[in-house]
């Protein structure tokens, strides 16, 4: 519209000058890109509902660790880090009376000892500067060693 009117009539039709409009535009752009009023240092806080959900999951499932709880939260759609779950979980949770007791792991090697072999491949340098290679196998069930040279 400014191209159609002579410059001397601009003051009658336009209430502000083009420099004023440009100044307003610069101010608007500078405010739009400035988020200093909304910024806080550090990570955003975890929602209270998510914290309650973490504590609820941990108390209902006493055998779950912080990584398992974090994995279940991710499956439910909550984006949260495992270290955040670790910080939220209480240090000492009361153990439930219905919690399953973990079996002792000592019987497991004895039950599988018949099928376990220990192998080692070694080399020995002799006085005559010859190298001898040896494969040593130990059966755990009988504790018998076998040497193959």
XYZ file of C-alpha atoms in Angstrom:
149
model
C 0.000 0.000 0.000
C 2.911 2.317 0.687
C 3.960 1.929 -2.950
C 0.628 3.334 -4.188
C 0.628 6.449 -2.018
C 3.013 9.389 -2.281
C 5.508 9.583 0.572
C 4.225 12.956 1.862
C 0.771 11.397 2.607
C 2.144 8.484 4.647
C 1.843 10.402 7.929
C -1.890 10.941 7.288
C -2.668 7.283 6.587
C -0.108 5.291 8.597
C -0.088 6.034 12.364
C 3.523 4.804 12.769
C 6.668 4.984 10.683
C 8.323 1.926 9.074
C 11.267 2.217 11.477
C 8.840 1.904 14.404
C 7.340 -1.253 12.898
C 10.835 -2.701 12.361
C 11.767 -1.862 15.958
C 8.605 -3.595 17.210
C 9.453 -6.623 15.086
C 13.010 -6.794 16.454
C 11.670 -6.615 20.019
C 9.114 -9.337 19.318
C 11.759 -11.644 17.821
C 14.154 -11.051 20.700
C 11.455 -11.904 23.254
C 10.335 -14.955 21.314
C 13.807 -16.494 21.301
C 14.620 -15.639 24.918
C 13.588 -18.338 27.372
C 15.631 -17.157 30.340
C 12.536 -16.564 32.459
C 11.484 -20.208 32.045
C 14.884 -21.856 32.475
C 15.983 -23.626 35.617
C 19.370 -25.192 36.186
C 19.616 -28.979 36.144
C 17.217 -31.669 35.057
C 13.474 -31.168 35.195
C 11.953 -32.615 38.351
C 10.288 -36.022 38.274
C 6.505 -35.918 38.532
C 5.056 -36.897 41.910
C 2.820 -39.490 40.258
C 5.857 -41.227 38.742
C 7.634 -41.207 42.106
C 4.612 -42.845 43.755
C 4.481 -45.404 40.952
C 8.176 -46.262 41.468
C 7.737 -46.769 45.208
C 4.547 -48.779 44.659
C 6.260 -51.082 42.133
C 9.253 -51.572 44.407
C 7.172 -52.457 47.468
C 4.856 -54.810 45.573
C 7.811 -56.541 43.898
C 10.616 -56.711 46.470
C 12.887 -58.794 44.240
C 12.959 -56.131 41.529
C 15.947 -53.828 41.360
C 16.042 -50.267 40.094
C 16.764 -51.358 36.511
C 13.767 -53.696 36.411
C 11.493 -50.966 37.786
C 12.867 -48.536 35.185
C 12.249 -51.078 32.427
C 8.644 -51.547 33.496
C 8.135 -47.780 33.586
C 9.496 -47.499 30.042
C 7.047 -50.204 28.957
C 4.257 -48.109 30.486
C 5.404 -45.075 28.486
C 7.319 -43.075 31.117
C 10.719 -41.811 29.969
C 12.938 -42.032 33.031
C 16.564 -43.003 33.604
C 17.636 -45.932 35.770
C 19.771 -43.630 37.926
C 16.690 -41.487 38.667
C 14.807 -44.588 39.822
C 17.841 -45.491 41.958
C 17.709 -42.080 43.649
C 13.956 -42.244 44.248
C 13.894 -45.747 45.713
C 14.311 -45.872 49.471
C 17.680 -47.193 50.585
C 16.257 -49.930 52.778
C 12.921 -51.275 51.709
C 11.000 -53.341 54.225
C 10.978 -56.933 53.038
C 7.538 -58.356 52.500
C 6.603 -61.487 54.398
C 5.303 -63.014 51.175
C 8.504 -62.292 49.247
C 10.076 -65.430 47.813
C 13.397 -66.386 49.307
C 16.127 -66.767 46.701
C 17.558 -70.276 46.555
C 21.126 -70.741 47.606
C 23.405 -70.964 44.577
C 25.883 -73.472 46.063
C 24.051 -76.654 44.874
C 24.070 -75.501 41.230
C 27.764 -76.287 40.488
C 27.496 -79.700 42.214
C 24.452 -80.614 40.147
C 26.214 -79.736 36.906
C 29.722 -80.925 37.824
C 29.466 -84.054 35.661
C 29.105 -81.926 32.540
C 31.736 -79.270 33.295
C 35.279 -79.364 31.942
C 38.054 -76.863 32.523
C 40.455 -76.464 29.597
C 43.758 -74.667 29.399
C 46.137 -74.356 26.452
C 49.774 -73.703 27.461
C 53.217 -73.737 25.903
C 56.517 -74.605 27.554
C 59.993 -73.672 26.260
C 62.549 -76.419 26.882
C 66.299 -76.154 27.569
C 66.956 -77.243 23.974
C 64.995 -74.145 22.845
C 62.061 -76.175 21.611
C 58.505 -75.110 22.314
C 56.036 -77.761 23.466
C 52.295 -77.047 23.326
C 49.948 -78.761 25.756
C 46.186 -78.929 26.213
C 45.133 -79.707 29.771
C 41.569 -80.805 30.570
C 40.186 -81.226 34.100
C 36.898 -83.038 34.730
C 35.119 -81.452 37.673
C 33.162 -84.555 38.637
C 36.231 -86.779 39.114
C 38.891 -84.057 39.343
C 40.936 -86.013 36.845
C 43.397 -84.091 34.671
C 44.214 -85.145 31.124
C 47.268 -83.848 29.271
C 47.580 -83.776 25.481
C 50.937 -82.712 24.114
